Structure formats: structure tokens, C-alpha cells
Coordinates of C-alpha atoms and ligand atoms in Angstrom, one line a residue:
X27 CA 0.0 0.2 -0.1
X28 CA 1.2 3.7 -0.7
X29 CA -0.1 7.0 -1.3
X30 CA 1.4 7.2 -4.7
X31 CA -2.5 6.6 -6.3
X32 CA -3.7 9.4 -4.2
X33 CA -2.7 12.7 -5.3
X34 CA -0.8 15.3 -3.1
X35 CA -2.8 18.6 -2.8
X36 CA -1.7 22.2 -2.6
X37 CA -3.0 24.8 -0.1
X38 CA -4.0 28.3 -0.9
X39 CA -3.8 30.3 1.8
X40 CA -5.7 34.2 1.6
X41 CA -5.8 36.9 3.9
X42 CA -6.3 34.8 6.9
X43 CA -6.0 37.0 10.2
X44 CA -6.7 35.5 13.7
X45 CA -7.1 38.0 16.7
X46 CA -6.7 37.3 20.3
X47 CA -8.0 40.4 21.9
X48 CA -5.6 43.1 20.9
X49 CA -3.0 40.2 19.7
X50 CA -3.1 39.7 16.2
X51 CA -1.8 35.6 16.1
X52 CA -2.3 36.1 12.2
X53 CA -2.2 39.1 10.5
X54 CA -3.5 38.8 6.5
X55 CA -1.3 36.1 5.7
X56 CA -1.2 34.9 2.3
X57 CA 0.9 32.0 1.3
X58 CA 0.9 28.8 -1.2
X59 CA 2.0 26.1 -0.7
X60 CA 2.4 23.5 -3.5
X61 CA 1.2 19.8 -4.1
X62 CA 3.6 17.8 -2.4
X63 CA 6.0 20.5 -1.0
X64 CA 7.7 20.3 2.6
X65 CA 7.3 23.7 3.8
X66 CA 8.1 24.6 7.5
X67 CA 6.7 27.6 9.3
X68 CA 10.2 28.6 11.4
X69 CA 9.8 31.7 13.9
X70 CA 10.3 32.6 17.5
X71 CA 7.6 31.4 19.9
X72 CA 4.5 33.5 19.9
X73 CA 5.2 34.5 16.3
X74 CA 1.6 32.6 14.9
X75 CA 3.1 29.4 13.8
X76 CA 0.7 27.2 15.8
X77 CA -2.4 29.4 14.9
X78 CA -1.6 29.2 11.3
X79 CA -1.3 25.0 11.5
X80 CA -4.6 25.1 13.2
X81 CA -6.4 27.1 10.9
X82 CA -5.1 24.7 8.3
X83 CA -6.1 21.4 10.7
X84 CA -9.7 23.1 11.5
X85 CA -9.1 23.6 14.7
X86 CA -8.8 27.2 15.1
X87 CA -11.5 29.5 12.7
X88 CA -9.7 32.7 11.6
X89 CA -11.6 35.8 11.6
X90 CA -11.5 36.4 7.8
X91 CA -9.2 34.5 5.1
X92 CA -9.8 31.6 2.9
X93 CA -8.4 28.5 2.8
X94 CA -8.5 26.3 -0.4
X95 CA -6.9 22.3 -0.4
X96 CA -6.9 22.2 -4.1
X97 CA -9.9 23.9 -5.2
X98 CA -11.9 23.0 -2.3
X99 CA -12.8 26.1 0.3
X100 CA -12.0 24.3 3.7
X101 CA -12.7 27.1 6.0
X102 CA -16.0 26.1 7.4
X103 CA -15.2 22.5 7.2
X104 CA -14.7 20.6 10.5
X105 CA -11.1 18.4 11.7
X106 CA -12.5 15.2 10.8
X107 CA -13.6 15.9 7.4
X108 CA -10.4 18.1 6.0
X109 CA -8.6 14.8 5.4
X110 CA -5.3 16.0 7.4
X111 CA -2.9 14.0 9.3
X112 CA -1.4 15.6 12.9
X113 CA 1.3 15.1 14.9
X114 CA 2.0 17.2 17.8
X115 CA 4.7 17.5 20.2
X116 CA 3.2 15.9 22.9
X117 CA 2.1 12.8 21.0
X118 CA -1.6 12.6 21.9
X119 CA -1.2 9.0 22.3
X120 CA -3.8 6.9 24.4
X121 CA -1.3 5.5 27.6
X122 CA -3.1 2.6 28.1
X123 CA -4.1 1.1 24.4
X124 CA -1.4 -0.9 22.8
X125 CA 0.4 0.7 19.9
X126 CA -2.0 -0.9 17.3
X127 CA -4.9 0.4 18.8
X128 CA -3.6 3.6 18.8
X129 CA -2.9 3.7 15.1
X130 CA -5.9 2.1 14.4
X131 CA -7.7 4.9 15.9
X132 CA -8.6 6.8 13.0
X133 CA -9.6 3.9 10.6
X134 CA -12.1 3.3 13.6
X135 CA -13.9 6.2 13.7
X136 CA -14.0 6.4 9.6
X137 CA -15.6 2.6 10.0
X138 CA -12.8 0.8 8.4
X139 CA -13.1 -3.3 8.5
X140 CA -11.0 -4.7 11.0
X141 CA -9.2 -6.8 8.6
X142 CA -8.3 -3.8 6.7
X143 CA -7.4 -1.9 9.6
X144 CA -5.2 -4.7 10.7
X145 CA -3.2 -4.4 7.1
X146 CA -3.3 -0.8 7.0
X147 CA -1.4 -0.8 10.9
X148 CA 0.9 -3.0 9.4
X149 CA 1.9 -0.7 7.0
X150 CA 2.1 2.4 9.1
X151 CA 4.4 0.3 11.7
X152 CA 6.3 -0.7 8.7
X153 CA 6.6 2.7 7.1
X154 CA 8.3 3.9 10.8
X155 CA 10.3 1.3 11.4
X156 CA 8.5 -0.3 13.9
X157 CA 7.2 -3.4 12.2
X158 CA 6.3 -6.2 14.9
X159 CA 5.5 -3.4 17.5
X160 CA 1.6 -3.4 17.4
X161 CA 0.8 -5.5 20.5
X162 CA 3.2 -2.9 22.6
X163 CA 1.9 -0.8 25.2
X164 CA 2.3 2.7 24.3
X165 CA 3.6 3.7 27.8
X166 CA 6.5 1.1 27.8
X167 CA 8.0 3.0 24.5
X168 CA 10.9 5.0 24.4
X169 CA 10.0 9.0 23.3
X170 CA 11.2 8.2 19.6
X171 CA 9.2 5.0 19.7
X172 CA 6.1 6.9 20.7
X173 CA 6.6 10.3 18.1
X174 CA 7.2 7.1 15.6
X175 CA 3.6 5.6 16.7
X176 CA 2.1 9.2 16.6
X177 CA 3.4 9.6 13.1
X178 CA 2.0 6.3 12.1
X179 CA -1.1 7.2 13.4
X180 CA -1.3 10.3 11.5
X181 CA -0.4 8.4 8.0
X182 CA -2.3 5.5 8.2
X183 CA -5.4 6.5 6.6
X184 CA -3.1 8.3 3.6
X185 CA -4.0 11.8 4.2
X186 CA -3.3 13.9 1.3
X187 CA -2.0 16.7 3.4
X188 CA 0.2 16.3 6.7
X189 CA 0.7 18.5 9.9
X190 CA 3.3 18.4 12.1
X191 CA 3.7 20.9 15.2
X192 CA 7.4 20.9 16.8
X193 CA 6.7 16.8 16.7
X194 CA 10.8 16.6 17.5
X195 CA 11.2 19.1 20.5
X196 CA 10.6 16.4 23.2
X197 CA 13.9 14.3 22.0
X198 CA 17.3 14.5 22.7
X199 CA 19.4 16.1 20.2
X200 CA 20.7 12.7 18.7
X201 CA 17.1 10.7 18.1
X202 CA 16.3 14.4 16.6
X203 CA 19.0 14.5 14.1
X204 CA 18.3 11.1 13.3
X205 CA 14.4 11.6 13.3
X206 CA 14.7 14.7 10.9
X207 CA 16.3 12.9 8.3
X208 CA 14.0 9.8 8.7
X209 CA 10.9 12.5 8.3
X210 CA 12.8 13.5 4.6
X211 CA 12.9 10.1 3.7
X212 CA 9.3 8.9 4.4
X213 CA 8.1 12.6 3.0
X214 CA 10.1 11.7 0.1
X215 CA 8.5 8.2 0.1
X216 CA 5.1 9.0 0.6
X217 CA 5.1 12.2 -1.4
X218 CA 2.1 14.1 1.0
X219 CA 1.7 18.0 1.1
X220 CA 3.5 18.6 4.9
X221 CA 3.7 21.7 6.9
X222 CA 6.0 21.6 9.6
X223 CA 6.3 24.3 12.5
X224 CA 9.4 24.6 14.6
X225 CA 11.3 27.4 16.6
X226 CA 14.5 25.6 15.8
X227 CA 16.1 27.4 12.3
X228 CA 18.9 24.2 11.6
X229 CA 15.9 21.8 11.5
X230 CA 13.9 24.1 9.2
X231 CA 17.3 24.5 7.2
X232 CA 17.7 20.5 7.1
X233 CA 14.1 19.5 6.4
X234 CA 12.3 21.9 4.1
X235 CA 11.5 22.0 0.6
X236 CA 10.8 25.8 1.7
X237 CA 10.9 28.0 4.7
X238 CA 8.4 30.7 5.7
X239 CA 9.5 32.6 8.5
X240 CA 7.1 34.3 10.7
X241 CA 6.8 37.0 12.7
X242 CA 4.3 38.9 14.9
X243 CA 1.7 37.1 12.9
X244 CA 3.4 37.8 9.2
X245 CA 5.1 36.1 6.5
X246 CA 8.9 37.9 6.7
X247 CA 9.9 35.6 3.5
X248 CA 9.0 32.2 2.1
X249 CA 11.8 31.1 0.2
X250 CA 14.1 27.8 -0.4
X251 CA 16.5 27.0 2.5
X252 CA 19.7 28.2 0.5
X253 CA 17.8 31.6 -0.2
X254 CA 16.7 32.0 2.9
X255 CA 20.4 31.7 4.6
X256 CA 21.7 33.3 1.5
X257 CA 19.9 36.5 0.6
X258 CA 17.3 37.0 3.4
X259 CA 14.9 39.7 2.6
X260 CA 15.3 41.8 6.0
X261 CA 17.3 42.2 9.2
X262 CA 14.7 39.9 11.5
X263 CA 15.4 36.9 9.0
X264 CA 19.2 37.7 8.6
X265 CA 19.3 37.5 12.6
X266 CA 16.6 34.7 13.1
X267 CA 18.9 32.0 10.8
X268 CA 22.3 31.8 11.9
X269 CA 25.0 34.0 13.4
X270 CA 26.2 36.7 12.1
X271 CA 27.5 40.7 12.6
X272 CA 25.8 43.3 10.5
X273 CA 28.0 46.3 9.5
X274 CA 26.5 49.5 8.3
X275 CA 27.4 50.3 4.7
X276 CA 27.2 53.5 2.5
X277 CA 24.8 53.7 -0.5
X278 CA 26.1 55.8 -3.3
X279 CA 24.2 54.9 -6.6
X280 CA 24.4 51.5 -7.6
X281 CA 27.3 51.0 -5.3
X282 CA 28.0 50.4 -1.3
X283 CA 30.9 51.2 0.8
X284 CA 32.2 50.3 4.1
X285 CA 34.9 52.1 5.8
X286 CA 35.3 54.3 2.8
X287 CA 36.2 51.2 0.3
X288 CA 33.5 50.1 -2.2
X289 CA 32.3 46.9 -1.8
X290 CA 32.5 44.2 -4.7
X291 CA 29.4 42.2 -4.8
X292 CA 27.7 39.8 -7.2
X293 CA 24.1 40.8 -6.9
X294 CA 22.1 43.8 -7.4
X295 CA 21.1 46.1 -4.1
X296 CA 18.4 45.7 -1.9
X297 CA 16.4 48.8 -1.6
X298 CA 16.7 51.6 1.1
X299 CA 19.4 51.4 3.9
X300 CA 21.6 48.8 3.6
X301 CA 23.7 46.1 5.9
X302 CA 26.6 44.2 5.1
X303 CA 25.9 40.4 6.4
X304 CA 28.7 38.5 7.2
X305 CA 28.4 35.1 8.1
X306 CA 31.0 33.3 10.5
X307 CA 32.2 31.2 8.1
X308 CA 32.7 32.9 5.1
X309 CA 34.7 35.3 6.9
X310 CA 38.6 34.2 6.1
X311 CA 42.0 34.7 7.4
X312 CA 44.0 36.4 5.1
X313 CA 47.4 35.2 4.6
X314 CA 48.9 35.7 1.2
X315 CA 48.2 38.8 -1.3
X316 CA 44.3 39.2 -2.1
X317 CA 42.5 38.4 -5.2
X318 CA 41.2 41.1 -7.1
X319 CA 38.1 39.6 -6.6
X320 CA 37.5 40.0 -2.5
X321 CA 37.0 42.1 0.2
X322 CA 39.4 42.7 2.8
X323 CA 39.4 43.9 6.5
X324 CA 41.7 45.2 9.0
X325 CA 41.1 44.6 12.3
X326 CA 42.3 43.5 16.0
X327 CA 42.1 40.0 17.2
X328 CA 40.1 40.6 20.8
X329 CA 39.2 36.8 21.4
X330 CA 40.1 33.2 20.1
X331 CA 37.4 30.3 21.3
X332 CA 38.7 26.8 20.8
X333 CA 35.7 24.5 19.9
X334 CA 37.3 21.1 19.2
X335 CA 36.6 20.7 15.1
X336 CA 36.4 24.4 14.9
X337 CA 37.6 27.9 16.6
X338 CA 35.6 30.9 16.9
X339 CA 37.6 34.4 16.2
X340 CA 36.5 37.2 17.1
X341 CA 37.9 40.5 15.9
X342 CA 37.4 44.6 15.9
X343 CA 37.5 46.3 13.3
X344 CA 38.9 50.1 13.1
X345 CA 35.6 51.7 13.9
X346 CA 35.0 49.6 16.7
X347 CA 32.5 47.1 14.4
X348 CA 33.2 43.5 16.1
X349 CA 32.8 40.2 13.4
X350 CA 33.7 36.7 14.1
X351 CA 34.7 34.2 11.9
X352 CA 34.6 30.1 12.4
X353 CA 37.8 27.7 11.2
X354 CA 38.3 24.4 10.9
X355 CA 41.3 22.9 13.5
X356 CA 43.4 21.1 12.1
X357 CA 46.2 19.5 14.3
X358 CA 48.4 21.8 12.7
X359 CA 46.5 25.0 12.6
X360 CA 46.3 24.9 16.4
X361 CA 49.5 26.2 17.7
X362 CA 49.3 28.6 14.5
X363 CA 45.7 30.4 15.6
X364 CA 45.8 34.1 15.9
X365 CA 46.6 36.0 19.4
X366 CA 44.7 37.9 21.2
X367 CA 45.8 42.1 20.5
X368 CA 47.5 40.8 17.4
X369 CA 46.3 42.6 14.1
X370 CA 44.7 40.4 11.5
X371 CA 43.6 40.7 7.9
X372 CA 40.3 39.1 7.0
X373 CA 38.5 39.0 3.6
X374 CA 35.1 38.0 1.9
X375 CA 35.0 36.8 -1.2
X376 CA 32.9 38.5 -3.7
X377 CA 29.6 36.3 -3.7
X378 CA 30.1 36.1 0.4
X379 CA 29.9 39.6 0.5
X380 CA 26.1 40.0 1.0
X381 CA 24.2 43.3 1.3
X382 CA 20.8 43.0 2.9
X383 CA 18.2 45.6 3.5
X384 CA 18.6 47.0 6.7
X385 CA 15.0 47.0 7.3
X386 CA 13.7 44.9 10.2
X387 CA 10.7 43.6 8.7
Ligands
ADP404 P1 4.3 30.2 18.1 O1 3.4 28.7 17.7 O2 4.3 30.6 16.9 O3 4.6 30.0 19.6 P2 1.3 30.8 18.4 O4 0.6 30.8 17.4 O5 0.9 29.7 19.7 O6 2.8 31.1 18.3 O7 0.5 32.1 19.3 C1 0.6 33.6 18.8 C2 0.2 34.4 19.6 O8 -1.4 34.4 19.6 C3 0.8 34.4 20.5 O9 1.2 35.6 21.0 C4 0.2 34.1 21.4 O10 0.4 34.2 22.8 C5 -1.5 34.2 21.3 N1 -2.4 32.8 21.5 C6 -2.7 31.6 20.5 N2 -3.1 31.3 21.0 C7 -4.4 31.6 22.0 C8 -5.6 31.5 22.6 N3 -6.6 30.4 22.3 N4 -5.5 32.6 23.4 C9 -5.5 33.8 23.6 N5 -3.9 33.9 23.0 C10 -3.5 33.1 22.3

């Protein structure tokens, strides 16, 4: 049994607004999710991610707006008629039932025959790599196994849409990393349109086809992980994803300069005031002569931190701005690391010299 014969559905969200008192949990959200896409809602706590997911699931009725699954308006449709599978952080399993009892639940409420339920449970358990666990009691399982059971229950009726709310945040880091890859693989296999909520930017970058960055109930940017990382639409996105230093630059027509030197860049200037965004892994220590294509900066080393497989170096530039870089430690470089107080020459390749809009949002 596979999902191949069922078409994944696109989701079209238009003008969805939801206020709780004076808090706008969602503020006129428009979003197109493609069929079969893995889209992640990423944002800080309280930004509106769960509210949007609950609107899709049908548990929260927005004040206004429209949600289409395919070409069907679902805004007035109750959750159980929406054909969506849901996975929550808290698993939401029945602890005293067996694994098979839990997984079969959505099928029993749909009135499916006992034989068919058994077959489908087996398939769902195999799919989440828990084959043979049907008769175990949920309370005897580990956190990771419980989350797999919750996942099996969400996919057992082969929904066209799968919604997940921070499903891995209760797991320890190793298991979480492993489950991220497994969920991704499962998505590739089953191909259902998936909307995933997380506040963990690394998780979002690892798993998603596209990421929608949410803040104060608004979408800040909807884009592929690499574009979100390398071409953030504004300061909020740049700050939320990865570590960066932001240097003030001066705009003059089609050029931008930092500390009196015109920056060599590969991309068109964004509108308005600009910042130079420096990711620590893109900033390099200059040893020989520089190629024409790069931008160099001189500074004083303010700190060097050993981190096992890498090191972090902090430097202060002549105008007092602080930048950091991350380098890989090979055994021979440990003793060669720059010393605090020493002058240092740093550079960015042209393609790593990224100017972003200084606007907060
Ligand atoms: P996130 O999932 O990004 O953490 P939520 O969607 O849960 O954010 O919440 C968005 C905003 O709406 C927050 O300010 C939250 O306090 C508020 N909110 C969410 N649900 C309710 C509710 N049932 N009653 C009152 N306020 C709520």
C-alpha cells in the first residue's frame, strides 16, 4: 500500500487573520504551498506558527480569510472532514492502549473493517520502522518510539496533507537529528503535502523544500533554505537564521561602501538602507596576497575560542564594529591560531559579500 495513487493537494491561504484580544496571532497571511511540498513554518515563540497550523487543521477558525485544499474551500469544514494527518509535540497518544490500538483509532472512527485496519496498521508500522510493535503498550515505549507511533497514526489513513507541530522537540539531540532525516525520507516516499512547525532554524534548514519565516503573525520571507540563509529579505530573517555580524554600509547610486571602500558584490543592491551581513563561516583569514575579487578588512583579534573541531575568532574593526569567523582546526593549525591583541587581515570572497536591507521587517 502506498500513497502513490492519491494525489497530493496544494494549499492556498489568502488573507487569513486571527486576533486574540489585541494580539494579532495572524495578520493577513497569504501563502501558496505546492502539492507534495515540505514547507516549514519557522519563527520565534509566539509568532503565530501554531495558530496557522491549527487554522489548516480546522481546530481554529480565523476571523477572516480563505484556505483552499486543491480547489476546495475548507474554512468552514470541521477537522475530521479535512483529510489531514496531525502530529503534535506531545504525541497525544492513548497511553493505556496498545500501539495498534492507537494507530487503528482514526480508521475505526472512519468505520473501516477490522481486516483492513490490521493491514493498514502493519503498513504504517513498517513505514515508521516499528514493524512488530503492534501489541506493545504505548507507556512502555521510549520517546522516539512514541513519536513514531504518533506519526504512524497520522499517516495510516493516507491523508493528502500532513501537519506537524514541533514533533521532535521533546527528543534528545541525537535522536532528533536522526528523526529529521527519517521524516524527510518518509516525506519523499509518501509525497504528501507537509506543513511542519518549528522554532529551530537548523531543523528547518535541514528538512524543508521551502521555509516560511513568521514574525508577529506575518510572513517575513517564503523561500528555499539556501536563499533564506544567503539572501535574507530583511534584518529579522538574517538575525533569526544563523549567526551574523551586520556592518553599516553607505549607499551611493549603484554602489555600497564600508569604511570608505567600495564593496565588490555579485548581486543587485536591495532597496533602502543597507547592511553588510557577515556569516562567521564565510569570513576568512588572509595569509598571502588577495585576489582582486575579494573584500578585505583589517582588525585586531579580540578573542579566540577553541571548540574542538573548530575555532571561533572575534576581531574588532577600526570603526569599533565586531566580527567573528569560524575556522576548522586541523592539528597543525592549533598552535598557529592568531593571538589576542594581534593585528589580523580578514577577507570575504565577492560571492560571500552579501548586502541586505536594513529594514527590520
Ligand atoms: P507560536 O506557535 O509561533 O509559538 P502561537 O500561534 O501559539 O505562536 O501564538 C501566537 C500568538 O497568539 C501569541 O501571542 C499567543 O499568546 C496568542 N495565542 C495563541 N492562542 C491563543 C489563545 N487560545 N488565546 C489567547 N491567545 C492566544
